[in-house]
XYZ file of C-alpha atoms in Angstrom:
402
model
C 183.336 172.995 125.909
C 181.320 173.180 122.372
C 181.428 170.264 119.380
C 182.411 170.284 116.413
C 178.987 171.050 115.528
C 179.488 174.300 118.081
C 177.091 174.110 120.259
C 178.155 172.922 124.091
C 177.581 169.243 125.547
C 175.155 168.985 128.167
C 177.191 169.470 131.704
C 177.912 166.486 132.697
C 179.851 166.104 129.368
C 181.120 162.352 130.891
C 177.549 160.870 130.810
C 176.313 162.388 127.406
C 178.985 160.855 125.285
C 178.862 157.729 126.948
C 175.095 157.773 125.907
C 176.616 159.112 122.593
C 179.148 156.085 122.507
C 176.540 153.337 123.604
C 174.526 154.392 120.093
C 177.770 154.053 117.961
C 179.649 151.210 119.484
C 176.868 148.808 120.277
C 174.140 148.965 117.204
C 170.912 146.987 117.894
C 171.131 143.279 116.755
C 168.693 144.451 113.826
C 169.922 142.818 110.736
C 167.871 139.513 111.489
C 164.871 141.823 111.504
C 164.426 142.625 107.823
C 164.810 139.358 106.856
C 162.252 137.826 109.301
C 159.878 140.672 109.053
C 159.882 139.606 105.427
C 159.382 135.887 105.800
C 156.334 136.837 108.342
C 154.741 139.588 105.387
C 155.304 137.107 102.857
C 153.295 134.519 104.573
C 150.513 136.350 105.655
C 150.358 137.943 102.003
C 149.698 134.841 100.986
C 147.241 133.839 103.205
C 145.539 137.329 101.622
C 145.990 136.612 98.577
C 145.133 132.982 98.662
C 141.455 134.401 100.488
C 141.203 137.397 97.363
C 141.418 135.182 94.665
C 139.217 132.271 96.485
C 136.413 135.133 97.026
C 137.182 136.576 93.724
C 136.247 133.449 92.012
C 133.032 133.051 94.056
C 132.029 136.625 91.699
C 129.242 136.293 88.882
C 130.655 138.447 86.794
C 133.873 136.390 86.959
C 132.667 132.892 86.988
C 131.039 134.020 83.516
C 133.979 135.783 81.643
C 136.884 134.742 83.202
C 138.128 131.088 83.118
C 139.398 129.255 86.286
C 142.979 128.656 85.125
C 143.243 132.236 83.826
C 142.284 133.363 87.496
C 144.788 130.588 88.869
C 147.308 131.859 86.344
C 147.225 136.068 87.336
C 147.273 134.998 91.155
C 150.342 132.832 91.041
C 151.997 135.750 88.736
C 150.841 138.488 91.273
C 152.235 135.931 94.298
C 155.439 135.254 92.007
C 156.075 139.305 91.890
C 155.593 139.634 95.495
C 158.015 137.192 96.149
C 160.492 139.161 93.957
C 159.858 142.490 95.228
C 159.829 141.943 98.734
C 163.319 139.525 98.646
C 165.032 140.815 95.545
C 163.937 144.250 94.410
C 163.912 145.702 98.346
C 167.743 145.017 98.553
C 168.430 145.694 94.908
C 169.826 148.893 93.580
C 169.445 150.409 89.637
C 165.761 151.050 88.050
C 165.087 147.801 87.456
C 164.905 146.868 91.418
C 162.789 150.053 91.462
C 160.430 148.939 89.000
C 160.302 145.967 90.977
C 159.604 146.933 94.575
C 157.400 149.311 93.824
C 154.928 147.474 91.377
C 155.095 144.497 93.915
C 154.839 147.181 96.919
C 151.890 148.623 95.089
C 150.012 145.213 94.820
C 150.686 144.629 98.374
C 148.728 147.574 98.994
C 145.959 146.790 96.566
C 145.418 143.246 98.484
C 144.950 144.727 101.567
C 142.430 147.510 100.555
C 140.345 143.783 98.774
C 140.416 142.143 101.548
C 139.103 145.076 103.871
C 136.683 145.547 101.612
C 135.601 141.875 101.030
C 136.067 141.105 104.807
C 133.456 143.372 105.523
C 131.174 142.090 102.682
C 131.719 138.806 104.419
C 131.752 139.939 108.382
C 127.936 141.449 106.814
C 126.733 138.471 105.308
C 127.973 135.889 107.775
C 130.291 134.413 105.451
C 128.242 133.354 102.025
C 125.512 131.938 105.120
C 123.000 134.598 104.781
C 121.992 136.344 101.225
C 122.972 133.390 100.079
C 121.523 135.236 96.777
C 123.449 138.603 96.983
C 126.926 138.199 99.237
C 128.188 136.651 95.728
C 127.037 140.289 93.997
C 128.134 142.260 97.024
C 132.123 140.366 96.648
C 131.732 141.551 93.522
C 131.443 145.400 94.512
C 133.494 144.845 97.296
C 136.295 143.893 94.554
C 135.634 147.054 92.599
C 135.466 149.256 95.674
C 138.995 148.106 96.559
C 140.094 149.064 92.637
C 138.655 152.349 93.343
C 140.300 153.276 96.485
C 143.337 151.993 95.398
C 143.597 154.282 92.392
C 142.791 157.231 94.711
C 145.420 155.849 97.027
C 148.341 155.551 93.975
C 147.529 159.170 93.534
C 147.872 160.518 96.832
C 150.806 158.844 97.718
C 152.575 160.406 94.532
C 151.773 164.316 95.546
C 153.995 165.882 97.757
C 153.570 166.076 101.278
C 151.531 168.941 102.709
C 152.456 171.305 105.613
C 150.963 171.066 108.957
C 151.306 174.630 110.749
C 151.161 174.126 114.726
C 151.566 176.712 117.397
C 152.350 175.742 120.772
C 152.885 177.950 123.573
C 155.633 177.019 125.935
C 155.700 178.117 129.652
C 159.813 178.599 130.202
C 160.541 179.667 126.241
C 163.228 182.528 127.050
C 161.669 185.801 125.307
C 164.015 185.874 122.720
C 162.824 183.018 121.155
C 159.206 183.551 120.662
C 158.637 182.944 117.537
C 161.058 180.284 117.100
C 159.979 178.053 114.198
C 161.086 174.337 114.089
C 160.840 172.471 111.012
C 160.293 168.386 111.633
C 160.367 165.872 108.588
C 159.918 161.683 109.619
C 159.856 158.710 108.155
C 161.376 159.790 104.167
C 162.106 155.991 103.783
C 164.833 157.083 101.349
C 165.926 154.137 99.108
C 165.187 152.768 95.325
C 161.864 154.295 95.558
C 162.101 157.871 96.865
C 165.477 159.227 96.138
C 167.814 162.305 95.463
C 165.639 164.170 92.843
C 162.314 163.522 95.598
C 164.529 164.723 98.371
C 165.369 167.723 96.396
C 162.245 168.684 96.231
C 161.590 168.322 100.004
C 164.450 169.837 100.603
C 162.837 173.531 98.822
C 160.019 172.440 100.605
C 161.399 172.829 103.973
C 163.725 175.622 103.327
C 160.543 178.029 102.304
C 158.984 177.642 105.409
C 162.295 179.356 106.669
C 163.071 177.246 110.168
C 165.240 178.501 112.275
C 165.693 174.751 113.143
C 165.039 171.091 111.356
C 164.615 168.133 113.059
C 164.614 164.913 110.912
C 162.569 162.510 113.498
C 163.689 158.866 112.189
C 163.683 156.438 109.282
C 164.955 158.821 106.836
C 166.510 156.210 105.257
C 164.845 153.034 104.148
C 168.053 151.166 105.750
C 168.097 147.576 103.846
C 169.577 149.114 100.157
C 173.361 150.588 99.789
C 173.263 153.492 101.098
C 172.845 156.642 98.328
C 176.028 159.019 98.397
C 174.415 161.567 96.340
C 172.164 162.056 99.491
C 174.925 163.880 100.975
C 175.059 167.391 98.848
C 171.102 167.275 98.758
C 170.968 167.069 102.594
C 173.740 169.730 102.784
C 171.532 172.251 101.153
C 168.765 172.267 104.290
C 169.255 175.735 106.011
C 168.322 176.765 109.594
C 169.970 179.479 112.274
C 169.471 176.725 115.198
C 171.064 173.825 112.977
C 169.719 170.485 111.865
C 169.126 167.676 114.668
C 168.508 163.912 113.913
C 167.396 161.096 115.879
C 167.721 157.351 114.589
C 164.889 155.391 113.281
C 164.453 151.659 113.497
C 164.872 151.662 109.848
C 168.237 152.956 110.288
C 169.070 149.792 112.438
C 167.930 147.536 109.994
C 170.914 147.755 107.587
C 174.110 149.254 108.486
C 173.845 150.998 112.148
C 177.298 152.773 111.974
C 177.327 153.637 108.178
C 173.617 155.041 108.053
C 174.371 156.745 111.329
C 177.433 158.624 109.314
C 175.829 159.251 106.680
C 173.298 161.521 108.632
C 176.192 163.664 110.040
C 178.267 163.404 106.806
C 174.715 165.155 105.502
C 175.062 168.312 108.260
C 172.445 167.051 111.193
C 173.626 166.519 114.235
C 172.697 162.555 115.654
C 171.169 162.784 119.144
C 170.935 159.618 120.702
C 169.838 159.385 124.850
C 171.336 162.584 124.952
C 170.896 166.644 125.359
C 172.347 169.677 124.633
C 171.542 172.958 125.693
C 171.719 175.207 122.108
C 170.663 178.401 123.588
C 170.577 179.249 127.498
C 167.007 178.014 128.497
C 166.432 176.121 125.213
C 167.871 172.215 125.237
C 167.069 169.841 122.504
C 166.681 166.354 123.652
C 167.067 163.050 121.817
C 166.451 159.728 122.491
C 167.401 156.439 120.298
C 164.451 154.048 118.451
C 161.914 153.078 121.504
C 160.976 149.936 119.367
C 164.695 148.556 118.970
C 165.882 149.945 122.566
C 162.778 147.818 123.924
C 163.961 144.326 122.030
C 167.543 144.916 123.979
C 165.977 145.886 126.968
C 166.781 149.004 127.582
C 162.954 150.940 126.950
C 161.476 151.064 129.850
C 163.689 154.025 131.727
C 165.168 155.247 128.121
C 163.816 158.618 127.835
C 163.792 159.499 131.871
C 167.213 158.421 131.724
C 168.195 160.516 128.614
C 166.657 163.478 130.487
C 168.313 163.388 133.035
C 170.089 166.728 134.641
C 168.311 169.111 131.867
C 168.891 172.671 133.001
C 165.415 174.724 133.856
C 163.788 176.805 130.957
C 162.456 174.457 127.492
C 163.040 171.473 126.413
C 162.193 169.921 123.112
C 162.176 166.208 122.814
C 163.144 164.171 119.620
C 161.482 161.087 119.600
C 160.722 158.598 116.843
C 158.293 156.703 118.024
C 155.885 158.123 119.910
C 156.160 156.221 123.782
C 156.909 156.649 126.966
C 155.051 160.126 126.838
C 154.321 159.997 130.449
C 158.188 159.675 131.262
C 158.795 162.853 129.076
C 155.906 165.084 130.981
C 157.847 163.765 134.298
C 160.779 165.242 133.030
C 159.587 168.209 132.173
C 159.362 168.370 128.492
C 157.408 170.734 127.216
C 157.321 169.684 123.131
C 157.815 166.749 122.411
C 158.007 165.522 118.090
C 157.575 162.199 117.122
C 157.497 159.995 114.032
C 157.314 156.175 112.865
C 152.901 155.606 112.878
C 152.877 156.999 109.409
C 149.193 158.143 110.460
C 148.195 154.801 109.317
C 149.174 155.479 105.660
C 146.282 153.481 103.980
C 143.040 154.045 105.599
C 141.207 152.016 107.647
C 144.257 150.025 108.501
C 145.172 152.956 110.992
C 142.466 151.740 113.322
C 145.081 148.682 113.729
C 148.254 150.989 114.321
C 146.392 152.656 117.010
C 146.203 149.865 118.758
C 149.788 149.725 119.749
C 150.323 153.170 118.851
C 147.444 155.119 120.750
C 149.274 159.215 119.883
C 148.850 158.060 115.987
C 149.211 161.313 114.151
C 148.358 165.166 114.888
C 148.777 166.606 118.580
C 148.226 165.375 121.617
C 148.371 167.049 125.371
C 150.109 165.316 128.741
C 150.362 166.676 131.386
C 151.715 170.346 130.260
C 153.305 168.703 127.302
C 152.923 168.808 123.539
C 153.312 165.963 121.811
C 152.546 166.050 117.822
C 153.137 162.776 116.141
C 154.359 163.302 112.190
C 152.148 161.176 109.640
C 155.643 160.653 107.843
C 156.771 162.904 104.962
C 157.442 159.622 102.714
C 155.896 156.250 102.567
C 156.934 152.906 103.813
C 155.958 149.884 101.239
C 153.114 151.015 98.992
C 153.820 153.983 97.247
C 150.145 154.925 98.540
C 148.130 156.906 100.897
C 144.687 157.093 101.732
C 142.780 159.631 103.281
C 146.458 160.373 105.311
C 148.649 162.999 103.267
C 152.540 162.499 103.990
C 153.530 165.654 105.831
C 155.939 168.348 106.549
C 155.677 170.274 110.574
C 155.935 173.662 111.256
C 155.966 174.338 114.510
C 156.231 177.790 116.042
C 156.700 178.214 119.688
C 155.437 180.880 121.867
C 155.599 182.413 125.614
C 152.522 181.522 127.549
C 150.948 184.177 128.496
């Protein structure tokens, strides 16, 4: 028998909503996570910032013009605004909080670029041990490097996100649907920062490519601010034939499970969480809940095999927002699989890190007869920046092999 949405359960309509049930009556214990998250980033900002500032007074060109206690004084301002931003102006609502998170957000990002830069100043000069002479100089370029690429960084992150066209050509796609054209957007981060008048503008975005389906793979919403209301009509106005699907994010754990949940269907997408539905005969659409919060309750390991479970023959399409347990999926027999959550790294080079516990970091991938394509994110998490990694928009048209 169909939902409300109209479309029918899967056939074994007992196990899908208790699947669907399990994601709204037991949310992830995720509030803690914010908070300690913060505690952790705070700390090791300071440990950055204490190393920037001890290296940046080590410069020439400082030592001569600039005093000791003014360096002393802009460092403990910068740390004070950190401070701020990350435990006040995150949670905070109105333009002021805005102002707030995203100069301190911004700095954040501008440390990190200084101390890549200076770390490999250092990492090239053993430390201040060898060119005993220059490695003061070369801190000093570093430092000016990092201003540089930050400033390029500011201004990429502010231009819209660019469109990534991807044709994949699927073995069991009933005939019909060649051609079919799926639109995914990830990781908006909606909150003080990016809000209704940005998602507006996404929202064009998306409908010109004319989808005949929208996925919205995870963290659309930042999750630890109230939750934004005018959202709603804005969300409303995204059109596609094969309606609008939505899998949760860990950012949507991170504040209120239930009422971020809600506000997704409330918006006109339809939450798919470790569970299918068949939309067309031959065409399912598959979801599965966040990998990262399922695995701190224990439940990763068999969570997408499990969701997959009993999936008629013909194509099935895999909503995923973070990109594991790819293997599992090919098993299955997924043949696309859409993914979210590595943000492609965001700031160059710090994407060599992500990879590291994110090997499928952004762009397509092949297993085993699947597709995977991992979204860079359409928004930005932190930093209002991006380097050398445009936010992005997928269009994704299938086609019959052969």
């Amino acid at each position: 028998s169909p939902d409300r949405s109209g479309f029918p359960l899967c056939s074994d309509k007992q196990r899908a909503m208790r699947s669907l049930s399990i994601f709204k009556g037991a949310p992830p214990p995720a509030p803690m996570i914010p908070n300690m998250f913060r505690i952790i980033l705070f700390s090791v900002c300071t440990l950055m910032q204490v190393y920037v500032f001890w290296r940046l007074g080590s410069v020439p060109f400082v030592i001569r013009h600039v005093s000791r206690r003014t360096v002393g004084t802009v460092g403990l301002l910068l740390w004070v605004l950190l401070f701020c931003g990350l435990f006040w102006g995150h949670r905070g609502s109105g333009p002021w909080a805005a102002i707030l998170e995203l100069l301190s957000m911004n700095w954040l990002g501008v440390l990190l670029l200084a101390l890549a830069c200076l770390l490999m100043v250092d990492v090239g000069t053993g430390f201040g041990l060898l060119w005993r002479g220059i490695a003061p100089v070369l801190r000093g370029w570093a430092l000016a490097a990092a201003a540089v690429l930050s400033m390029a960084a500011m201004v990429q992150g502010a231009r819209p996100p660019v469109v990534e066209n991807y044709e994949v050509s699927v073995p069991d796609l009933p005939k019909h649907m060649d051609g079919t054209v799926i639109v995914g957007i990830a990781d908006l981060h909606l909150g003080s920062l990016l809000g209704q008048g940005w998602l507006q503008k996404r929202v064009i975005q998306v409908n010109a490519l004319k989808p005949d389906m929208v996925v919205l793979l995870g963290d659309i919403l930042e999750g630890h601010g109230p939750f934004h209301k005018p959202l709603i009509p804005v969300f409303r106005k995204l059109s596609a034939p094969l309606g609008i699907w939505a899998v949760p994010g860990n950012h949507e754990a991170y504040g209120n499970y239930e009422a971020a949940v809600r506000l997704m269907e409330e918006a006109g997408s339809r939450v798919l969480c470790n569970q299918w539905v068949e939309i067309r005969p031959g065409f399912v659409v598959a979801g599965v809940e966040d990998l990262t919060i399922a695995r701190r309750q224990g439940k990763a390991p068999h969570q997408v095999s499990s969701t997959l479970e009993g999936c008629p023959p013909g194509t099935t399409v895999l909503l995923s927002h973070t990109p594991w347990q790819v293997e599992a999926a090919a098993r299955a027999g997924t043949d696309l699989m859409l993914c979210g959550h590595t943000h492609g790294g965001q700031i160059w080079p710090f994407g060599y890190l992500v990879r590291l516990v994110y090997p499928m970091l952004a762009g397509e991938y092949h297993m085993d007869g699947m597709t995977v394509i991992v979204c860079r994110g359409t928004g930005t998490w932190g930093p209002r920046m991006r380097l050398w990694n445009p936010g992005e928009i997928l269009r994704v048209t299938l086609r019959c092999a052969g």
